[in-house]
Amino acid sequence: MSSDAIDRKGQPDTAAPAAIELRGISKSFGPVQANRNISLRVPKGTIHGIIGENGAGKSTLMSILYGFYKPDSGEIRVNGTPITITDSQTAIRSGIGMVFQHFKLVQNFTVLENIILGAEDGPLLRPSLAKARGVLKQLAEEYQLNVDPDEMIEELSVGHQQRVEILKALYRQADILILDEPTGVLTPAEADHLFRILEGLRAEGKTIILITHKLREIMEITDNVSVMRRGEMVASVKTAETSPAELAELMVGRKVLLNVDKAPATPGDPILEVRDLKLVDDEGVERLRKISFDIRAGEILGIAGVSGNGQTQLLELLGGYPEKGSKVSGSVRMNGQELDLTGTKSDAATRRARGIGHIPEDRQVEGLIMDFTAWENTAFGYHRAPEYNKGLLMDNAAILADAEEKMEHFDVRPRNAQLAARNFSGGNQQKIVVAREIERDPDLLLIGQPTRGVDIGAIEFIHKRIVELRDAGKAVLLVSVELDEILALSDRIAVMFDGRIMGERIPDQTTTGELGLLMAGVTDTEHTPASAGIPPDHRHVETLPEEPA
Amino acid sequence: MDFPTIIQILDSAIRLMTPLLLACLAGLYSERAGVFDIGLEGKMLMAAFTAASVAYLTGSAWLGLLAGIGGSLALSMIHGLASITFMGNQLISGVAINFLASGLTVLLGQKIFGLGGRTPSLQGNARFNEITLPFADSIRDVPFIGPVYADLISGHSILVYVAFICVPLTWWVLFRTRFGLRLRAVGENPASVDTAGVSVTRLRYAAVIICGVLCGIAGAYLATGLSAGFVKEMTAGRGFIALAALIFAKWRPWNALFATFLFGLLEAIANRYPNLELGPITIPSMFMNALPYILTVIILAGFVGRAIPPRAGGEPYVKER
Amino acid sequence: MDKMPKWADVILTPLISLILAMGISALVILAIGESPSEAMKTMVEGALGSSYGWGFTLYYTTNFVFTGLAVMVAYHAALFNIGGEGQAMMGGLGVALVCLALPWPHWGIALPAAMIGAALFGAAWALIPAWLQAKRGSHIVITTIMFNFIAAALLNYVLVNILRPVGSMDPASARFPEGTHLPKLSDMAAGLGIEWGKHTPVNITFLIAIIACFLVWLLIWRTRLGYEIRAFGKSEPGALYAGISPVRITVIAMLISGALAGLMAINNVMGEAERLVLNSVEGAGFIGIAVALMGRNHPFGVFLAALLFGFLYQGGGELALWTTIPRELIIVIQALVILFTGALDNMVRMPLERIFMALRRKEGA
Amino acid sequence: DPALIYDLGGKFDKSFNEAAFNGATRWVEETGGSYKELEMQSEAQREQALRRLAETGANPIVMTGFAFGDVLTKIAPDYPDTKFAIIDMVVEQPNVQSVVFAEEQGSYLAGIMAAMASETKTAGFIGGMDIPLIHKFECGFAQGFMATAPDGKVLINYTGTTPAAWNDPVKGGELAKAQKSQGADVIYAAAGGTGIGVLQAAADEGILSIGVDSNQNHLHPGKVLTSMVKRVDNAVFDAFTAGMDLEPGVKVMDLAAGGVDVAIDDSNQPLVNAEMLAAVEEAKAKIASGEIQVHDYMADNSCPAS
Ligand SMILES: Nc1ncnc2c1ncn2[C@@H]1O[C@H](COP(=O)(O)OP(=O)(O)OP(=O)(O)O)[C@@H](O)[C@H]1O
Ligand SMILES: Nc1ncnc2c1ncn2[C@@H]1O[C@H](COP(=O)(O)OP(=O)(O)OP(=O)(O)O)[C@@H](O)[C@H]1O
Ligand SMILES: [Mg+2]
Ligand SMILES: [Mg+2]
């Protein structure tokens, strides 16, 4: 255990009764020791934050508490009594509820069905469903957790899916709620809403454990915070007595630069010229409504907006793979030459050949083949490039050498190119994708959610590389739901709402409040209050709290 | 085509579809729970054999049915062991079960009866005989309804009615009961069931057992209902057709009824018109024999579209590696 | 990082599984009142004990290599091709048409032509299911099952009504001309002055099968196309992102798969029977599924699995031919081998892993 | 010792392999000798089995089924001292006896009986796999039927196009029911194991059936009109008995030679009246004298009666 941290351990409220107490928990997966002799004390009625780098063992620890994994050794006490949690049923009965990092919902079930799954009242569904419907309505009112009980999960936005997970726990009358990286997939507005709910729960005396990579959130909402590093608990402190910089250092083991350091942009000629771009998807919904913008060399254009307002479609269309069956019109010029938008040359391979790189929004579904090794993934999308090929065959030695170089450059851990992508943590997976796309020096780089679920050490690094690319005179299109990220990186910000660009701002000359209004669909001229960012054609029209001004 | 011919063809279709329907529903339970099963053929074959043997030895079709279910269940348990407990490859396990049944039935049959794998012919109560529904004879002469009731609906073996009742029953179980909800969930996302504190293993075994029972009934119907005894390889690919029907039906009970009916109907029509004469050309019987398969492909391509299997299907549930 | 050494995983586990399968087989043999040791001896000697036995074992192996590779290639593109049987049947038709079309002067010319015929017909038979899958989403498992039946009907028609010599009772084509007869391995060995496997059907196709294994390995793991097939097989959205066309890969993978299945006909139709008979494939298409899965979808694994099945086929054949044990016993033994080595392998692996972990811990401590 | 090789259908195929087995069994019973028998597993084994038997000194070697023809042509010259007999195929080699049956003649008689027993003047024929040999049965049957009932009708079905067609009693039964609903009241099954289903369904439905190859009258006494027996057993018995002196050349087992016949026994006695017997006897005589020429489907791949 690291010596400088040890003296601060166990500081928070030793006197207050503990809802959860873990003693000496260890867990290994085969040869990997995910948790090493971990002790943790969470006082009743508090929000307790847990932070740590990717792969530090946070999810594992919580899964043990929830009975999903069995610990190799150690003791768990809930409300003072030691219990053996053998499966999730025991945990649920002890009043523990958990919202997993990757949701455990059945995609083609309704909300209601997901809620009662495993907590039905009898062998027949009808009474259980009826009861759950009532309880759900009550909970929705009490905690502002509105979801349509008859909607299919796959039709819901991630934010709403998360609400379902929380409702699931509340329906089971959980007193202790564990949330594993709940905000990684949320928009700022949704995250804010979540925090208000959590505060409400705390006020009722419930205990909450919150895992997050965002120090701002830790500072904002938690009472105490614990830091994990490489399977160990290195510190537990009162939030009020610490600072982001200190936490970052405890987490990573070195000083971390929390702000992006960048010189003013020196834009050159336009690289990308988008004119009247329109996309209608296969269900006839207009996803992009005549969008026009330019990006010049040496410039980062940030696109802010609540997810689901056409950013995904824009990235996929520019990347060369719009959704099957969608109709596209308009024009896009790249380096002064027209891009084929609908014909045979509109595929992703041709786009890459034209100098467009793409860091996709979902690294696990698109950006990587999870079963391929890291080195195979470094060639993904560029596997036709001459330097990776020797005649008819691929030049695996060249790809491997290149992969090792990139992994070195981007500090991908573990530094083992033969490992399958799925065996890297999310942050390291992201680094592989970023390395692949940035190192090819594309004229234009499309980026979707570059740092989702990535720890702060890695975020710092990825941001630095994006700025370097810009400084080398390349154009960058950055889509992110994180306003902080957009504000920190962009040279210009365009706000998207309902398939339109609502306006453009310069970072220094705007505020989050102003951007928030634009994201909610309020233009400069009209000032009618609107529901934040939910596009009108979206199925779940309901009142969300407004963006804080 | 006159009315009695239509009735006759439909009647034949009902008989031909029954084993397909039972096997298809069997597969439906298993695959809805995330356990793929290409061993339907083998289970039916084993059931046909054990049912015929026991029915012959005891003279009771009902005991035969029980034995058929038992035989099929034994193979189901092997499949469960391989694909649930030991997280093996479900396709390989299914292939193995087909081989096992094909070999064991003949081996045991030869050992017991010495007839080269056949069982002796069944007689009397050792078979499921056709049952006549009440009033079938008295209303036969009523136009339309009479023949439909007396010749089409009445006059099948009890197992046919069991198969048909299984359709609404399956629908009800899957969509109206707690068990069904959990079963479907475990085929879509076993982690959701596991984190809800319900055992994935138990649910999957339950599904595999139901699958075994239904295959058992299907096999018993083949050997003790439709024919009178076991002949080696007598399932003749029906397990695979049932599998095709299951995909065709997109894993839904009512669709399974229609899909298997379609297969039965196509076969009944091909049986009825073995040599279609179209003016100067006579379509050869080989073509008519292949017609059900050709039409299946055409219907599938033309009208059915993409079938999305249960999302967790075919994958063993592993939470720690 | 692994839980146990690689050699234990790839050699020890299958070996123990195989022993278990054989153990249960022995019980079955005992149960039907025969001697297991006698049976084992007959099998091993009959299949591996002489150059003669090897000659047959390798002949069957050749068939299974082709159908196994066919299933494997499709499997890498996430396509489950159950249609090897029908594709191999059509491959046979292709071979027959080529061989009977011309008075071939020498096998060296006939062989490449026949290979093209076999591959073309096999691929053509896979094309429609592939196209329907890619364009219409029709499930390839159903369509390939259906195409097996349709192939059987078509072959039956062609043999009975077109290719059958007048007056012949046998629904089979005429004998192929002398110039198409492939050299047997025994002839080739004799050319080197070795007497090996006289009157056995294994022929030059065996060498082609080995080359095919190598080429398929190259294709899947060393070419761009193979990379794209594997990527598509693992993730369709990923493929789209990388500019890989799903339609193109589906069709190409199935064409290659069908062509490989079709090529089996070089062995059994051109190399062995030297004419086309109705039942020439004899279920090898289905065995190919087991071979590919047991070979873990790797050509080398496929070759080993094909060899195992070749051994079981020949050894089992010997058993049925020369002892009173019914031939169905072989099917049971095959089933047990597939079950234990292919599906119940974790039953052996899990305890082994535990043993190795314990050993390592002891070392570490 | 003599040897007998069964084709892929296996020894107990309820058809001609089984008949061959019966012949061999009878020979064992009568002479007390012993013989060697083999069942084929695969096409490639045919040559292997023949050579191995020849090399171990078996003589004569009898094999059932046309599928051996090709291989036998190839290997017979290698073993000039061994005698071979092949059933259902002609192989022209000096040491081979080719036994061919006049199935069309026996089937013709069955056709006559069917026509006389039928009240609807409609008969059914259900074949196994759709191959020329079975068409030979079909054609003879149709000729006999039409000769007796010129205005009648013969319904024809084949079970399938794969070997599974020989082992599908369910489909056999269904075909029988389909034919019955089209008016057939006598059904002739030439379909191996599938035929068992045909006979069963006919018995269940209360119509008559006709068995094939071996005498199947006893399967459903009083319900099987007759069986067209093909005396493969006699051919095997004769070959075994002849031993080394087996006569090479083509041996035609027709009506006159007792190679084919319709079976009359206790089981079907009540169904066969004197008139029927007389008609059968008359036809036999006329066929023997050449007055009736039963067309052989194999001669030109066509059938005058259909
Ligand atoms: N199911 C599993 N099987 C094997 N190893 C696992 C499994 N889950 C986690 N691990 C290992 O345990 C370590 C800790 O993983 P864990 O998921 O707890 O990290 P984390 O702190 O939640 O990371 P992140 O911030 O990325 O969510 C990882 O390095 C991983 O190698
Ligand atoms: N089943 C598993 N087998 C092996 N390693 C696993 C498994 N599940 C998770 N891991 C490892 O656990 C660590 C954390 O996994 P986790 O799923 O929490 O990813 P993550 O980094 O949080 O992803 P994201 O940031 O995208 O949410 C990673 O190292 C991952 O490779
Ligand atoms: Mg985690
Ligand atoms: Mg994470």
mmCIF file of N, CA, C and O in Angstrom, chain A residues 258-283:
data_model
loop_
_atom_site.group_PDB
_atom_site.id
_atom_site.type_symbol
_atom_site.label_atom_id
_atom_site.label_comp_id
_atom_site.label_asym_id
_atom_site.label_seq_id
_atom_site.Cartn_x
_atom_site.Cartn_y
_atom_site.Cartn_z
ATOM 1 N N LEU A 258 -5.147 19.618 -15.547
ATOM 2 C CA LEU A 258 -6.583 19.481 -15.709
ATOM 3 C C LEU A 258 -7.150 20.385 -16.808
ATOM 4 O O LEU A 258 -8.257 20.206 -17.270
ATOM 5 N N ASN A 259 -6.373 21.383 -17.223
ATOM 6 C CA ASN A 259 -6.870 22.262 -18.282
ATOM 7 C C ASN A 259 -6.095 22.043 -19.566
ATOM 8 O O ASN A 259 -4.914 21.713 -19.547
ATOM 9 N N VAL A 260 -6.789 22.253 -20.683
ATOM 10 C CA VAL A 260 -6.103 22.094 -21.961
ATOM 11 C C VAL A 260 -5.295 23.346 -22.226
ATOM 12 O O VAL A 260 -5.780 24.464 -22.081
ATOM 13 N N ASP A 261 -4.052 23.126 -22.610
ATOM 14 C CA ASP A 261 -3.133 24.211 -22.852
ATOM 15 C C ASP A 261 -3.040 24.383 -24.357
ATOM 16 O O ASP A 261 -2.506 23.524 -25.036
ATOM 17 N N LYS A 262 -3.621 25.434 -24.906
ATOM 18 C CA LYS A 262 -3.471 25.516 -26.350
ATOM 19 C C LYS A 262 -3.307 26.944 -26.848
ATOM 20 O O LYS A 262 -3.863 27.896 -26.291
ATOM 21 N N ALA A 263 -2.498 27.073 -27.898
ATOM 22 C CA ALA A 263 -2.235 28.376 -28.510
ATOM 23 C C ALA A 263 -3.434 28.758 -29.377
ATOM 24 O O ALA A 263 -4.213 27.888 -29.769
ATOM 25 N N PRO A 264 -3.587 30.041 -29.662
ATOM 26 C CA PRO A 264 -4.695 30.430 -30.539
ATOM 27 C C PRO A 264 -4.543 29.790 -31.908
ATOM 28 O O PRO A 264 -3.444 29.523 -32.368
ATOM 29 N N ALA A 265 -5.695 29.563 -32.549
ATOM 30 C CA ALA A 265 -5.676 28.889 -33.843
ATOM 31 C C ALA A 265 -5.191 29.836 -34.924
ATOM 32 O O ALA A 265 -5.344 31.058 -34.820
ATOM 33 N N THR A 266 -4.566 29.259 -35.955
ATOM 34 C CA THR A 266 -4.191 30.048 -37.124
ATOM 35 C C THR A 266 -4.796 29.359 -38.346
ATOM 36 O O THR A 266 -4.110 28.652 -39.070
ATOM 37 N N PRO A 267 -6.099 29.590 -38.554
ATOM 38 C CA PRO A 267 -6.786 28.830 -39.607
ATOM 39 C C PRO A 267 -6.296 29.194 -41.000
ATOM 40 O O PRO A 267 -5.958 30.341 -41.270
ATOM 41 N N GLY A 268 -6.269 28.215 -41.885
ATOM 42 C CA GLY A 268 -5.865 28.429 -43.272
ATOM 43 C C GLY A 268 -7.057 28.284 -44.213
ATOM 44 O O GLY A 268 -8.162 28.749 -43.892
ATOM 45 N N ASP A 269 -6.831 27.596 -45.349
ATOM 46 C CA ASP A 269 -7.906 27.431 -46.329
ATOM 47 C C ASP A 269 -8.936 26.435 -45.824
ATOM 48 O O ASP A 269 -8.609 25.566 -45.025
ATOM 49 N N PRO A 270 -10.166 26.537 -46.346
ATOM 50 C CA PRO A 270 -11.175 25.557 -45.933
ATOM 51 C C PRO A 270 -10.784 24.150 -46.404
ATOM 52 O O PRO A 270 -10.347 23.983 -47.541
ATOM 53 N N ILE A 271 -10.904 23.189 -45.506
ATOM 54 C CA ILE A 271 -10.651 21.795 -45.883
ATOM 55 C C ILE A 271 -11.978 21.135 -46.209
ATOM 56 O O ILE A 271 -12.118 20.423 -47.191
ATOM 57 N N LEU A 272 -12.962 21.359 -45.364
ATOM 58 C CA LEU A 272 -14.266 20.735 -45.566
ATOM 59 C C LEU A 272 -15.313 21.823 -45.752
ATOM 60 O O LEU A 272 -15.396 22.756 -44.947
ATOM 61 N N GLU A 273 -16.087 21.713 -46.839
ATOM 62 C CA GLU A 273 -17.174 22.664 -47.064
ATOM 63 C C GLU A 273 -18.465 21.881 -47.210
ATOM 64 O O GLU A 273 -18.646 21.134 -48.173
ATOM 65 N N VAL A 274 -19.341 22.014 -46.254
ATOM 66 C CA VAL A 274 -20.608 21.279 -46.254
ATOM 67 C C VAL A 274 -21.709 22.244 -46.634
ATOM 68 O O VAL A 274 -21.805 23.343 -46.083
ATOM 69 N N ARG A 275 -22.526 21.841 -47.629
ATOM 70 C CA ARG A 275 -23.593 22.725 -48.096
ATOM 71 C C ARG A 275 -24.929 21.982 -48.165
ATOM 72 O O ARG A 275 -25.039 20.977 -48.857
ATOM 73 N N ASP A 276 -25.888 22.496 -47.467
ATOM 74 C CA ASP A 276 -27.270 22.005 -47.561
ATOM 75 C C ASP A 276 -27.363 20.491 -47.404
ATOM 76 O O ASP A 276 -28.067 19.821 -48.143
ATOM 77 N N LEU A 277 -26.668 19.963 -46.467
ATOM 78 C CA LEU A 277 -26.641 18.520 -46.287
ATOM 79 C C LEU A 277 -27.932 18.063 -45.618
ATOM 80 O O LEU A 277 -28.327 18.572 -44.567
ATOM 81 N N LYS A 278 -28.568 17.099 -46.267
ATOM 82 C CA LYS A 278 -29.859 16.646 -45.762
ATOM 83 C C LYS A 278 -29.862 15.128 -45.721
ATOM 84 O O LYS A 278 -29.336 14.484 -46.629
ATOM 85 N N LEU A 279 -30.425 14.556 -44.653
ATOM 86 C CA LEU A 279 -30.498 13.102 -44.559
ATOM 87 C C LEU A 279 -31.844 12.694 -43.982
ATOM 88 O O LEU A 279 -32.266 13.196 -42.937
ATOM 89 N N VAL A 280 -32.524 11.821 -44.712
ATOM 90 C CA VAL A 280 -33.794 11.283 -44.230
ATOM 91 C C VAL A 280 -33.589 9.796 -43.983
ATOM 92 O O VAL A 280 -33.141 9.087 -44.877
ATOM 93 N N ASP A 281 -33.865 9.336 -42.774
ATOM 94 C CA ASP A 281 -33.569 7.929 -42.482
ATOM 95 C C ASP A 281 -34.650 7.001 -43.034
ATOM 96 O O ASP A 281 -35.629 7.459 -43.641
ATOM 97 N N ASP A 282 -34.453 5.709 -42.844
ATOM 98 C CA ASP A 282 -35.331 4.749 -43.523
ATOM 99 C C ASP A 282 -36.757 4.779 -42.976
ATOM 100 O O ASP A 282 -37.668 4.235 -43.586
ATOM 101 N N GLU A 283 -36.952 5.428 -41.830
ATOM 102 C CA GLU A 283 -38.319 5.562 -41.333
ATOM 103 C C GLU A 283 -38.932 6.882 -41.765
ATOM 104 O O GLU A 283 -40.019 7.250 -41.330
#
